[in-house]
Amino acid sequence: MSRIILIETSTALCSTALVENGCIVCSRESSEPRAHASKTALFVKDMLDEKGLKVSDCDAVCVSMGPGSYTGLRVGVSTAKGLCFAANLPLIAVDTLETLVWQAFDENLVPTGCRHIIPMIDARRMEVYTAVYTSDKIRTGEIEPKIIDKDSFADELDAGPVLFIGDGAGKCAETLGCTNAAFAQECPKASSMLHPALKAFEEKRFENTAYFEPFYLKQFVATVSKKSLF
């Protein structure tokens, strides 16, 4: 069976996990602010040391492709590429929103009778990166940036119970307040990348390591400080 390193850095949580024989055998997590650059590679080394392994003993590296934090995604993808180049391993990329859908099931967060699961990555103000999934984990539309208002997801909420999950779910709870709505304020975790990573590996859906870029969804916009330096 495959041995895969999983890396999830798309939000405030820095998370890694190691897959062996179809199961998560160890993991590391930190929610320390702005620590992705200092902790991601260290977490991978710690996991491999725990199991007495080297990077070259693995079969692939899987990274969260986004959408999410520009900086977080850059750190995760850069780390994954470095590992792949160093050990000549294939690169797998997993959709961050799909990870959240699997996480809802992994952590038994799905309400009884749930018809739709809607993952939400916090963007800014009342905007989220989101898509609609069925309870069978099938995405029914495009991933998009969406400004949440009282009419958002009305069709899904009318159809039955809906779970909103992600680091953008909590801020939408008051706006989307409805008896059919359940909210789980969660950051995506590397351990919940397990199933999509294994599926991609089995189907040999590998990325071009040299040219792969994260799925930012929206372009990063740098701002210029208005403070005088003199």
Short mmCIF file of C-alpha atoms in Angstrom, two decimals:
data_model
loop_
_atom_site.label_atom_id
_atom_site.label_comp_id
_atom_site.label_asym_id
_atom_site.label_seq_id
_atom_site.Cartn_x
_atom_site.Cartn_y
_atom_site.Cartn_z
CA MET A 1 0.00 0.00 0.00
CA SER A 2 1.04 3.60 -0.57
CA ARG A 3 2.80 5.90 1.90
CA ILE A 4 1.83 9.54 1.34
CA ILE A 5 2.80 12.79 3.09
CA LEU A 6 -0.20 15.15 3.47
CA ILE A 7 0.24 18.93 3.84
CA GLU A 8 -2.62 21.37 4.63
CA THR A 9 -1.74 25.07 5.05
CA SER A 10 -4.63 26.87 3.33
CA THR A 11 -5.97 28.58 6.48
CA ALA A 12 -4.75 29.59 9.95
CA LEU A 13 -4.13 25.93 10.89
CA CYS A 14 -0.81 24.41 9.84
CA SER A 15 -1.41 20.68 9.52
CA THR A 16 0.45 17.61 8.26
CA ALA A 17 -0.26 13.88 8.33
CA LEU A 18 1.28 10.63 7.13
CA VAL A 19 -0.62 7.85 5.37
CA GLU A 20 0.43 4.20 5.54
CA ASN A 21 -1.62 1.26 4.34
CA GLY A 22 -4.67 3.45 3.78
CA CYS A 23 -4.68 4.93 7.31
CA ILE A 24 -3.39 8.04 9.07
CA VAL A 25 -0.52 6.85 11.27
CA CYS A 26 0.65 10.21 12.65
CA SER A 27 -0.11 13.91 12.34
CA ARG A 28 0.98 17.34 13.51
CA GLU A 29 -1.04 20.57 13.91
CA SER A 30 -0.45 24.15 15.02
CA SER A 31 -2.71 27.19 15.05
CA GLU A 32 0.11 29.51 16.07
CA PRO A 33 -0.25 32.71 14.01
CA ARG A 34 2.00 33.10 10.97
CA ALA A 35 3.93 29.93 11.77
CA HIS A 36 3.39 28.00 8.53
CA ALA A 37 6.81 28.83 7.11
CA SER A 38 8.64 27.73 10.26
CA LYS A 39 6.57 24.66 11.11
CA THR A 40 5.45 22.89 7.92
CA ALA A 41 8.77 21.28 6.95
CA LEU A 42 9.58 20.65 10.63
CA PHE A 43 6.27 18.80 11.09
CA VAL A 44 7.05 16.56 8.11
CA LYS A 45 10.49 15.75 9.52
CA ASP A 46 9.03 15.02 12.97
CA MET A 47 6.50 12.58 11.51
CA LEU A 48 9.09 10.75 9.43
CA ASP A 49 11.49 10.59 12.39
CA GLU A 50 8.70 9.16 14.55
CA LYS A 51 8.26 6.31 12.07
CA GLY A 52 11.96 5.88 11.32
CA LEU A 53 11.48 6.94 7.70
CA LYS A 54 13.07 9.20 5.11
CA VAL A 55 11.25 11.23 2.47
CA SER A 56 12.47 8.74 -0.14
CA ASP A 57 10.61 5.95 1.70
CA CYS A 58 7.32 7.61 0.71
CA ASP A 59 5.41 7.19 -2.55
CA ALA A 60 3.96 10.69 -3.01
CA VAL A 61 3.39 14.10 -1.43
CA CYS A 62 -0.12 15.56 -1.35
CA VAL A 63 -0.77 19.25 -0.79
CA SER A 64 -3.90 21.33 -0.38
CA MET A 65 -4.32 23.28 -3.62
CA GLY A 66 -6.76 25.93 -2.35
CA PRO A 67 -8.70 28.11 -2.35
CA GLY A 68 -7.40 29.74 0.79
CA SER A 69 -4.76 32.04 2.22
CA TYR A 70 -2.28 33.23 -0.41
CA THR A 71 0.68 32.97 1.95
CA GLY A 72 -0.42 29.67 3.49
CA LEU A 73 -0.90 28.04 0.10
CA ARG A 74 2.49 29.28 -1.11
CA VAL A 75 4.21 27.77 1.93
CA GLY A 76 2.44 24.42 1.57
CA VAL A 77 3.05 24.10 -2.16
CA SER A 78 6.68 25.22 -1.89
CA THR A 79 7.32 22.66 0.86
CA ALA A 80 5.60 19.90 -1.12
CA LYS A 81 7.55 20.71 -4.27
CA GLY A 82 10.83 20.70 -2.36
CA LEU A 83 10.11 17.24 -0.97
CA CYS A 84 9.07 15.94 -4.40
CA PHE A 85 12.17 17.27 -6.15
CA ALA A 86 14.51 16.05 -3.39
CA ALA A 87 13.19 12.48 -3.38
CA ASN A 88 11.84 12.25 -6.95
CA LEU A 89 8.26 11.74 -5.73
CA PRO A 90 5.01 12.57 -7.58
CA LEU A 91 2.94 15.54 -6.44
CA ILE A 92 -0.78 15.25 -5.69
CA ALA A 93 -3.05 18.27 -5.16
CA VAL A 94 -6.37 18.11 -3.30
CA ASP A 95 -9.18 20.68 -3.36
CA THR A 96 -9.40 22.39 0.04
CA LEU A 97 -13.20 22.49 -0.03
CA GLU A 98 -13.38 18.75 -0.71
CA THR A 99 -11.14 18.21 2.32
CA LEU A 100 -13.69 20.06 4.48
CA VAL A 101 -16.51 17.86 3.15
CA TRP A 102 -14.60 14.71 4.12
CA GLN A 103 -13.76 16.31 7.47
CA ALA A 104 -17.47 16.76 8.18
CA PHE A 105 -17.90 12.99 7.93
CA ASP A 106 -14.61 12.13 9.68
CA GLU A 107 -15.67 14.14 12.74
CA ASN A 108 -19.36 13.10 12.68
CA LEU A 109 -20.55 16.67 12.12
CA VAL A 110 -23.16 15.89 9.46
CA PRO A 111 -26.73 16.36 10.81
CA THR A 112 -29.33 13.63 10.41
CA GLY A 113 -31.08 13.95 7.06
CA CYS A 114 -28.48 16.40 5.73
CA ARG A 115 -29.03 17.07 2.01
CA HIS A 116 -26.12 19.41 1.30
CA ILE A 117 -22.70 20.22 2.73
CA ILE A 118 -21.36 23.69 1.96
CA PRO A 119 -17.69 24.27 2.84
CA MET A 120 -16.63 27.87 3.33
CA ILE A 121 -13.13 29.34 3.38
CA ASP A 122 -13.02 32.82 4.92
CA ALA A 123 -12.14 35.53 2.39
CA ARG A 124 -12.93 38.95 3.88
CA ARG A 125 -15.87 40.74 5.43
CA MET A 126 -18.92 38.65 4.44
CA GLU A 127 -17.20 36.96 1.50
CA VAL A 128 -16.24 33.28 1.41
CA TYR A 129 -14.80 30.83 -1.09
CA THR A 130 -17.40 28.13 -1.41
CA ALA A 131 -19.20 25.46 -3.43
CA VAL A 132 -22.21 23.21 -2.87
CA TYR A 133 -21.78 19.46 -2.32
CA THR A 134 -24.42 16.76 -1.93
CA SER A 135 -24.39 14.39 1.03
CA ASP A 136 -22.70 11.92 -1.36
CA LYS A 137 -19.69 14.31 -1.55
CA ILE A 138 -20.47 15.35 -5.13
CA ARG A 139 -19.87 19.00 -6.05
CA THR A 140 -22.88 20.42 -7.91
CA GLY A 141 -21.44 23.73 -9.12
CA GLU A 142 -18.31 25.80 -9.53
CA ILE A 143 -16.06 26.96 -6.72
CA GLU A 144 -16.61 30.70 -6.38
CA PRO A 145 -16.09 33.73 -4.16
CA LYS A 146 -19.49 34.60 -2.72
CA ILE A 147 -20.75 37.48 -0.60
CA ILE A 148 -23.20 36.02 1.91
CA ASP A 149 -26.59 37.64 2.46
CA LYS A 150 -29.93 36.46 3.83
CA ASP A 151 -30.92 34.90 0.49
CA SER A 152 -27.75 32.88 -0.03
CA PHE A 153 -28.28 29.11 -0.50
CA ALA A 154 -32.06 29.52 -0.19
CA ASP A 155 -32.76 26.57 -2.50
CA GLU A 156 -30.50 24.23 -0.55
CA LEU A 157 -31.94 25.33 2.80
CA ASP A 158 -35.50 24.88 1.51
CA ALA A 159 -34.64 21.31 0.44
CA GLY A 160 -33.59 20.15 3.91
CA PRO A 161 -30.81 20.25 6.50
CA VAL A 162 -27.54 21.87 5.35
CA LEU A 163 -24.14 21.79 7.06
CA PHE A 164 -21.92 24.84 6.58
CA ILE A 165 -18.35 23.97 7.51
CA GLY A 166 -15.06 25.87 7.41
CA ASP A 167 -13.32 28.86 8.92
CA GLY A 168 -15.87 31.07 7.15
CA ALA A 169 -18.94 29.28 8.52
CA GLY A 170 -19.14 30.97 11.90
CA LYS A 171 -19.37 34.52 10.57
CA CYS A 172 -22.28 33.47 8.32
CA ALA A 173 -24.34 31.86 11.08
CA GLU A 174 -26.36 34.96 11.97
CA THR A 175 -27.00 35.95 8.36
CA LEU A 176 -28.04 32.43 7.34
CA GLY A 177 -29.90 31.64 10.55
CA CYS A 178 -32.46 28.96 9.71
CA THR A 179 -33.79 25.80 11.33
CA ASN A 180 -32.26 23.78 8.49
CA ALA A 181 -28.78 25.29 8.89
CA ALA A 182 -26.00 23.79 11.02
CA PHE A 183 -22.58 25.43 11.36
CA ALA A 184 -19.15 23.96 12.10
CA GLN A 185 -16.35 26.51 12.52
CA GLU A 186 -13.43 24.33 11.41
CA CYS A 187 -10.12 24.74 9.63
CA PRO A 188 -9.29 22.01 7.12
CA LYS A 189 -6.96 19.31 8.47
CA ALA A 190 -4.37 17.24 6.66
CA SER A 191 -5.83 14.01 8.05
CA SER A 192 -9.08 14.64 6.15
CA MET A 193 -7.16 14.72 2.86
CA LEU A 194 -6.77 10.94 3.22
CA HIS A 195 -9.51 9.68 0.88
CA PRO A 196 -9.10 12.17 -2.00
CA ALA A 197 -5.31 11.73 -1.81
CA LEU A 198 -5.56 7.94 -2.01
CA LYS A 199 -8.03 8.15 -4.89
CA ALA A 200 -5.76 10.50 -6.83
CA PHE A 201 -2.76 8.25 -6.18
CA GLU A 202 -4.58 5.12 -7.34
CA GLU A 203 -5.73 6.93 -10.50
CA LYS A 204 -2.20 8.37 -11.02
CA ARG A 205 -3.55 11.92 -11.13
CA PHE A 206 -0.24 13.64 -10.51
CA GLU A 207 0.61 17.31 -11.00
CA ASN A 208 3.49 18.74 -12.97
CA THR A 209 5.76 19.51 -10.03
CA ALA A 210 7.71 22.23 -11.81
CA TYR A 211 4.71 24.22 -13.03
CA PHE A 212 1.96 23.51 -10.50
CA GLU A 213 0.46 26.61 -8.87
CA PRO A 214 -2.09 26.85 -6.03
CA PHE A 215 -5.72 27.61 -6.85
CA TYR A 216 -5.98 31.09 -5.38
CA LEU A 217 -9.38 31.78 -6.97
CA LYS A 218 -8.69 35.51 -6.62
CA GLN A 219 -5.41 37.22 -7.38
CA PHE A 220 -3.32 38.45 -4.47
CA VAL A 221 -3.38 42.25 -4.19
CA ALA A 222 -0.50 43.90 -2.35
CA THR A 223 -1.22 47.10 -0.48
CA VAL A 224 1.12 50.01 0.10
CA SER A 225 1.45 51.39 3.60
CA LYS A 226 0.38 55.01 3.99
CA LYS A 227 2.76 55.51 6.92
CA SER A 228 5.73 57.73 6.24
CA LEU A 229 9.13 56.08 6.63
CA PHE A 230 10.79 59.39 7.38
#
